[in-house]
Every structure is written in C-alpha cells, then in structure tokens.
CSV table of C-alpha atoms in Angstrom, one decimal:
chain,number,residue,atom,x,y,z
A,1,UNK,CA,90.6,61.2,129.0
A,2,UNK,CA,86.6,61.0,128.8
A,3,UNK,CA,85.0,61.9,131.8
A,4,UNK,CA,81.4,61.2,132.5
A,5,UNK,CA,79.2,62.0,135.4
A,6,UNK,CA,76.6,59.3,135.8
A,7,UNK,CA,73.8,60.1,137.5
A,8,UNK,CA,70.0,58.1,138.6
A,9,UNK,CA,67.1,58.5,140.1
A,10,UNK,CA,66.1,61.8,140.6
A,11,UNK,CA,62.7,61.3,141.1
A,12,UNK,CA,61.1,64.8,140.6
A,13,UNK,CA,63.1,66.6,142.9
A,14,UNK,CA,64.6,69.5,140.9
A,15,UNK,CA,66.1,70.9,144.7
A,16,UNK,CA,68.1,68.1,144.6
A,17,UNK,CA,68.8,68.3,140.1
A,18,UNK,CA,69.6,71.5,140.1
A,19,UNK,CA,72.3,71.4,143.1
A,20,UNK,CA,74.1,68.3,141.3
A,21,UNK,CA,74.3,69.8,138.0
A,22,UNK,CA,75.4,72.8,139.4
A,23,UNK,CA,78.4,70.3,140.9
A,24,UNK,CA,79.1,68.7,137.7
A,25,UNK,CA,79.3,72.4,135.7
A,26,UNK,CA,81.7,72.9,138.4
A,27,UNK,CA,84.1,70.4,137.7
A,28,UNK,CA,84.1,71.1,134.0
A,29,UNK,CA,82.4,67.6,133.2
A,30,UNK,CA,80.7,68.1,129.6
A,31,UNK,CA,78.9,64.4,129.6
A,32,UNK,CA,75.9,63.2,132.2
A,33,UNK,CA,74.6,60.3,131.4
A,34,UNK,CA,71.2,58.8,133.4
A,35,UNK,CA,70.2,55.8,134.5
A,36,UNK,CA,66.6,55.9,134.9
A,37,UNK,CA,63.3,57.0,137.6
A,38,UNK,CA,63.5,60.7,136.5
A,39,UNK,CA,59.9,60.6,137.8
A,40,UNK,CA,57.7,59.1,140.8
A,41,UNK,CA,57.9,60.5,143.9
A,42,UNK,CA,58.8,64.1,143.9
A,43,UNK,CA,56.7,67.0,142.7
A,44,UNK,CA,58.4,68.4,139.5
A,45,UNK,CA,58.1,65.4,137.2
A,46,UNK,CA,58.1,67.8,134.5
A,47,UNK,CA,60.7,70.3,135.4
A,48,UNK,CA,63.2,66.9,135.9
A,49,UNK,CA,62.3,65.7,132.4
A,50,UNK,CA,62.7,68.7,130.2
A,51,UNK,CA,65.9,69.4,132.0
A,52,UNK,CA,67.4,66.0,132.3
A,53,UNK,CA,66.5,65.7,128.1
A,54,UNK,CA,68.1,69.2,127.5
A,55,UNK,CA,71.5,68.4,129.7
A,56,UNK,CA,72.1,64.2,129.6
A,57,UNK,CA,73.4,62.7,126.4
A,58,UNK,CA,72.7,59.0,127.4
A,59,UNK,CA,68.9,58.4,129.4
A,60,UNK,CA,68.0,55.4,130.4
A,61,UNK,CA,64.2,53.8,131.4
A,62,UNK,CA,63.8,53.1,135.1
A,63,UNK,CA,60.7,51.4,136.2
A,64,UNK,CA,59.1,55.0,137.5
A,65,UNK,CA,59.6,55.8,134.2
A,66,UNK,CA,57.4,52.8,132.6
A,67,UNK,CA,55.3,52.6,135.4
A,68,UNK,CA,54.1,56.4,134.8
A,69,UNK,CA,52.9,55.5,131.0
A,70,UNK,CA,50.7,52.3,131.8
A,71,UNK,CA,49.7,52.4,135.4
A,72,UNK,CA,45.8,53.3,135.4
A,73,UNK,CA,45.0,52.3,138.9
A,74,UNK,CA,47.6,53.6,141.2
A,75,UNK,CA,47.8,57.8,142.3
A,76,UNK,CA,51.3,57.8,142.7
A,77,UNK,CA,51.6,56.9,138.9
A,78,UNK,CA,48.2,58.4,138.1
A,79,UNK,CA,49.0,62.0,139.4
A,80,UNK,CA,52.8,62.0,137.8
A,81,UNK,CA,51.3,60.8,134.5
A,82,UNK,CA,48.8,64.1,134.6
A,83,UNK,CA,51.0,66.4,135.0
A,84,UNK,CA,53.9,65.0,132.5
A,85,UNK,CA,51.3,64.8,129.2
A,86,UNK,CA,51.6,62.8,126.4
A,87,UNK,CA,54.4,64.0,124.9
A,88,UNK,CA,56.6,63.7,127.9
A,89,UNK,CA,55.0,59.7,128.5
A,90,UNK,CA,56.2,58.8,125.4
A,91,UNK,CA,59.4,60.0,125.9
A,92,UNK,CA,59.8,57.9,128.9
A,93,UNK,CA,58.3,54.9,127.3
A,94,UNK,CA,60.8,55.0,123.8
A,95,UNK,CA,63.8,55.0,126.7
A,96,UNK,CA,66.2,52.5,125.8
A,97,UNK,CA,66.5,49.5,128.6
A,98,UNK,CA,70.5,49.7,128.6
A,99,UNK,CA,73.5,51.6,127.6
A,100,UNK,CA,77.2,50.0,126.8
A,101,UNK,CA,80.2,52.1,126.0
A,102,UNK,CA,84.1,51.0,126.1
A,103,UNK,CA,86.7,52.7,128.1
A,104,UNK,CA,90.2,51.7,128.9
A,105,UNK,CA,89.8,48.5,127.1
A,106,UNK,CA,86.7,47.9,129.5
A,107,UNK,CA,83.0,47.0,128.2
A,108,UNK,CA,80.7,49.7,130.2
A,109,UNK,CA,77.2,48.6,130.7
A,110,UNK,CA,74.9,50.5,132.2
A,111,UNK,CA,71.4,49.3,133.3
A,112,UNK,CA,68.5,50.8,135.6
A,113,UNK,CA,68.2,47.8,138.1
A,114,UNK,CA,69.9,44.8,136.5
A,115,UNK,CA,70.2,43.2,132.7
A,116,UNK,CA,67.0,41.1,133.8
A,117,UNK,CA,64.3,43.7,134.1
A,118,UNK,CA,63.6,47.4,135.0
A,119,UNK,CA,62.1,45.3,138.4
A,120,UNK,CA,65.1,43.1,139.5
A,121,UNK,CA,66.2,44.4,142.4
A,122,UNK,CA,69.8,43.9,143.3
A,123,UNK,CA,71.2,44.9,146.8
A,124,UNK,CA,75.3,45.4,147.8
A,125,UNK,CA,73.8,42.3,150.1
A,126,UNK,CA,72.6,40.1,147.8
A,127,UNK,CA,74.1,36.6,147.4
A,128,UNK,CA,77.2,36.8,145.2
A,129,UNK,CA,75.3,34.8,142.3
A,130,UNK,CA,73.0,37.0,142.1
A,131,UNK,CA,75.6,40.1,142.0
A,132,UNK,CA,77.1,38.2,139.4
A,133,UNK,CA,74.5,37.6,137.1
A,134,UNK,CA,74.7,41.8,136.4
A,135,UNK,CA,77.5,41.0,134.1
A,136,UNK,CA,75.7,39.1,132.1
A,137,UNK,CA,74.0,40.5,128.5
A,138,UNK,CA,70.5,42.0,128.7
A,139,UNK,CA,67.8,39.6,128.2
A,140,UNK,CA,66.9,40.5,124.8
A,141,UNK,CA,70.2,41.5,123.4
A,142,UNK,CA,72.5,38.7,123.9
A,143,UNK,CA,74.8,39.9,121.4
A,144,UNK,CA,76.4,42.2,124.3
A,145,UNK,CA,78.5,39.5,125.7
A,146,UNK,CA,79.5,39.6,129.2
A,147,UNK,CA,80.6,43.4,130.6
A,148,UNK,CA,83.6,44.2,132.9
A,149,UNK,CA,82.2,47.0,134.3
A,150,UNK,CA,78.4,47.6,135.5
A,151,UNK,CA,76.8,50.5,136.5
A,152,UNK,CA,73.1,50.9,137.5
A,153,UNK,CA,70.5,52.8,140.1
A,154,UNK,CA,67.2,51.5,141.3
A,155,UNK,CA,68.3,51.0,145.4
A,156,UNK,CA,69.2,54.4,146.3
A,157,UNK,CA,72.4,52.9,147.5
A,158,UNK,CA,76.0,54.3,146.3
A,159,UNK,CA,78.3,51.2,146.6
A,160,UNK,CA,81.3,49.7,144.5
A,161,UNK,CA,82.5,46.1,144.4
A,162,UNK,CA,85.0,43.9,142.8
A,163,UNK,CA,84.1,40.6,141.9
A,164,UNK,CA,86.2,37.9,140.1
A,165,UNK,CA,87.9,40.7,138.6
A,166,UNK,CA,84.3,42.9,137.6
A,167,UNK,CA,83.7,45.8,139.0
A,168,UNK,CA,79.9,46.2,140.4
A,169,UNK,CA,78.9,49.9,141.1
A,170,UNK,CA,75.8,52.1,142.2
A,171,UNK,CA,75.7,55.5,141.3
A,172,UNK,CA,72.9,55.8,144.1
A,173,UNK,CA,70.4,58.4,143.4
A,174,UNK,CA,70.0,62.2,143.2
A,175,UNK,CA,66.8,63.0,143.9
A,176,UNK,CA,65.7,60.0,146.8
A,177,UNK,CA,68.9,59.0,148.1
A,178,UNK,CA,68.6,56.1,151.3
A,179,UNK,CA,72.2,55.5,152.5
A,180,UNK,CA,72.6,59.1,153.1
A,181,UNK,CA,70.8,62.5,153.1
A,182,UNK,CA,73.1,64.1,150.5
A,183,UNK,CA,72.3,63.5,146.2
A,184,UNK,CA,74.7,61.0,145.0
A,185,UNK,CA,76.5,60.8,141.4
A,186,UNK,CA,79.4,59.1,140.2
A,187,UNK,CA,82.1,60.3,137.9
A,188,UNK,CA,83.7,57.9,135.1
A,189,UNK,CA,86.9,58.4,133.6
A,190,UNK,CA,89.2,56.7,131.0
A,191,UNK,CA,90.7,56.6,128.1
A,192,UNK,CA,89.3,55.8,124.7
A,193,UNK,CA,91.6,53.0,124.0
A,194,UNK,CA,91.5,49.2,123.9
A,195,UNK,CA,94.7,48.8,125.8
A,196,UNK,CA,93.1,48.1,130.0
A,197,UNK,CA,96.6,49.3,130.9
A,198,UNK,CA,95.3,52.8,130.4
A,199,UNK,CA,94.1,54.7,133.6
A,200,UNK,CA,90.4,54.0,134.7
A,201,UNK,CA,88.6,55.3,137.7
A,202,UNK,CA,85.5,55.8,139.1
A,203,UNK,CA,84.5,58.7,141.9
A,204,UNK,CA,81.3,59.0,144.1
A,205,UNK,CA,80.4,62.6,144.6
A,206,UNK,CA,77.7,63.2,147.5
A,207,UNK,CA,75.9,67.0,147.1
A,208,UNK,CA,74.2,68.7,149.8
A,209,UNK,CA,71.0,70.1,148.9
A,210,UNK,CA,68.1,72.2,150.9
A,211,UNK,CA,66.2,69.6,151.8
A,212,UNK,CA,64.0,71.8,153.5
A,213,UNK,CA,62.5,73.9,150.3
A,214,UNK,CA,61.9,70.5,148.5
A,215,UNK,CA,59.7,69.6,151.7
A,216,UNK,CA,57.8,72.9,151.1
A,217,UNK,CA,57.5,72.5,147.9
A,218,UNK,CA,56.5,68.8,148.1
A,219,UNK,CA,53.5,69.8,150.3
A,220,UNK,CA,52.9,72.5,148.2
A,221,UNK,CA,52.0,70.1,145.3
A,222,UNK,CA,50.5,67.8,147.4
A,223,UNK,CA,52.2,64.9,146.1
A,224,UNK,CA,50.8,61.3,146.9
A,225,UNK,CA,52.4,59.5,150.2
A,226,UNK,CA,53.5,62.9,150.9
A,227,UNK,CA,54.3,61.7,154.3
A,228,UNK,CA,56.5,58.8,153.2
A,229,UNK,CA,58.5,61.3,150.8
A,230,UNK,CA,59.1,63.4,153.5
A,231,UNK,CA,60.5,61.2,155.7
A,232,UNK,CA,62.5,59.5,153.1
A,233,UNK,CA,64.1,62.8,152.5
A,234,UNK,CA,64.8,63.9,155.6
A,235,UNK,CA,66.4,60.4,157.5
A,236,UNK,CA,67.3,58.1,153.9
A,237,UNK,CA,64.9,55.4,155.4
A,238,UNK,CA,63.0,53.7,152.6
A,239,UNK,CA,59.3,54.3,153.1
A,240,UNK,CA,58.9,49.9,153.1
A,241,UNK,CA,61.2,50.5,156.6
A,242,UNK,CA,59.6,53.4,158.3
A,243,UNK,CA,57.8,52.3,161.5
A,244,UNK,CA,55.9,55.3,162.2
C-alpha cells in the first residue's frame, strides 16, 4: 500500500515544519507531497524552502508562492522576496499549478486552491456548485478529465466531504492553520491498482507545536503585519476576522 503524507501551507514557519516532519518520520511515511504557500507570512521563508525541496517529492505553487516573484509594491511580498533571492523565486515560479496521481482505481488531483486559479477560494461552506466545480480539469489542461478524489490547501481549514460520490478534502495547513491552533496534514493511502475495490483512506493528523518560540522568533525578524501573524497563531482567527 502507498502511503503519502500531504501536507500545505506552511508559510515560513519552520516551528511548525520541523514538528510535522518530525510526525511523519515517525510513522515511517517515505512520500510528502505539498500543496503550495511555502512562503508569506512567517519569518523563515528560506529555511521552509530549502527544506520542503530537500524532503517533498511532489511541490505544488500556491499564490504566496507567485505572489513573492512578481509583487513589487506590497512589503509582505517585498520583504519575503529579499530574503528568498533569485534562485529560490524562480523555484517558486517554475512550480507546477497541479498534481494528479491514481490510487485504488481513483484519479487523485491535487491543486493549491481550486482547478480555476491559485486565487479561487473555495470554503467547506460554499454553495455545492461551486464545491463541485473542484472536480472538474484544470483550466489549461483539459485533458485531465474529471477526478474522483481532490485535495487542496489555500483556507487553512482541514475538512473532508463526499459529494455525488467525490470525495472533497483539505489538508489544512502546517504553518498558519485557522480551525485549530495545532499544524495539520493529511495522510493518503491505497493501493496501486485500478480495481476501486482495493482499500483507500485518507487520515487528518493535527501536530502540536511551540507556538510560543515561533512568536519570538517572528518578532525577532520583524516580519510585516507582525501583529496579525501573531494573533493568527495563537487563537486560528484569520487576520480579515480579527476585531482588535
């Protein structure tokens, strides 16, 4: 049986990396595959992306991770994209926009936000339509066909759901999580076979990390919207829903 940890949005917090990958070692899991935002955010952009290159075997853009290469006007790109270099922004930018894979007679597609765009936000919420449009190809590779299974990141929100007999999943994030103050991963097993009678499952794993030393170490970089990250870490309330 193949068994994959798939993991998202880590967002330059290595506190929070380094206690998940320490999880998945534990479990004996060989194969991590990412699904975008390695950076924005956090305060070790670079730390994230040399390690996420030398440990996942799939990566994945996110919009963090475009935004950092073109964004000229805005610090919380700005200061990421200084520290990262030119070697590291192209990295990011040659990411591919999706990954598909078959297991147990499933087609496995993995995206950062949805087929649409790394922008296309889709919530657990969101109208069924619009949950159901995930299965559909990316834009501009048709040739995919329609997936049984989707994974993807970009909300920060670990959630599975069954529709019309799809299965819609979030791995939730690692390094910014905002459903719970614990990193979130998921692990994906099956069997490299066509036949769907073969076993499938999918676990969320929730990590506790110091959240405390990546709030030192935050303010010890100085990172933009310090405040906001902070918070964000310490309660899982997205910075757009803080009141004070």
């Amino acid at each position: 049986m193949e068994r994959i940890a798939i993991v998202s949005d880590i967002h330059g917090n290595m506190t929070a990396w380094e206690a998940v990958l320490k999880d998945i070692r534990s479990r004996g899991l060989k194969r991590i595959f990412c699904l975008g935002d390695l950076v924005g955010k956090g305060p070790d952009p670079v730390q994230v992306v040399d390690l996420v290159r030398e440990t996942c075997e799939h990566v994945i853009r996110g919009n963090w991770d475009e935004l950092v290469a073109v964004n000229q006007d805005n610090e919380n790109f700005t200061w990421q994209a200084k520290r990262l270099g030119k070697d590291r922004l192209a990295y990011l930018e040659s990411l591919p926009f999706s990954h598909q894979l078959e297991l147990s007679g499933r087609t496995i597609r993995l995206v950062h936000a949805s087929p649409q765009s790394v922008y296309h936000r889709v919530q657990p919420w969101d109208e069924i339509e619009k949950r159901l449009a995930m299965f559909e190809p990316p834009a501009d590779e048709p040739e995919f066909g329609v997936a049984d299974v989707v994974g993807y990141g970009d909300v920060h929100n670990a959630y599975l759901q069954f529709m019309n007999g799809k299965m819609l999943f979030n791995a939730g994030s690692v390094g910014n999580p905002l459903d719970f103050t614990q990193a979130s991963y998921c692990i994906l097993e099956g069997e490299n076979s066509s036949d769907r009678n073969t076993p499938f499952n999918l676990q969320f794993v929730r990590v506790p990390y110091d959240i405390e030393q990546e709030v030192k170490i935050a303010q010890q970089a100085q990172v933009p919207s310090l405040d906001f990250y902070i918070r964000e870490l310490r309660t899982g309330v997205y910075r757009g829903l803080q009141t004070d």
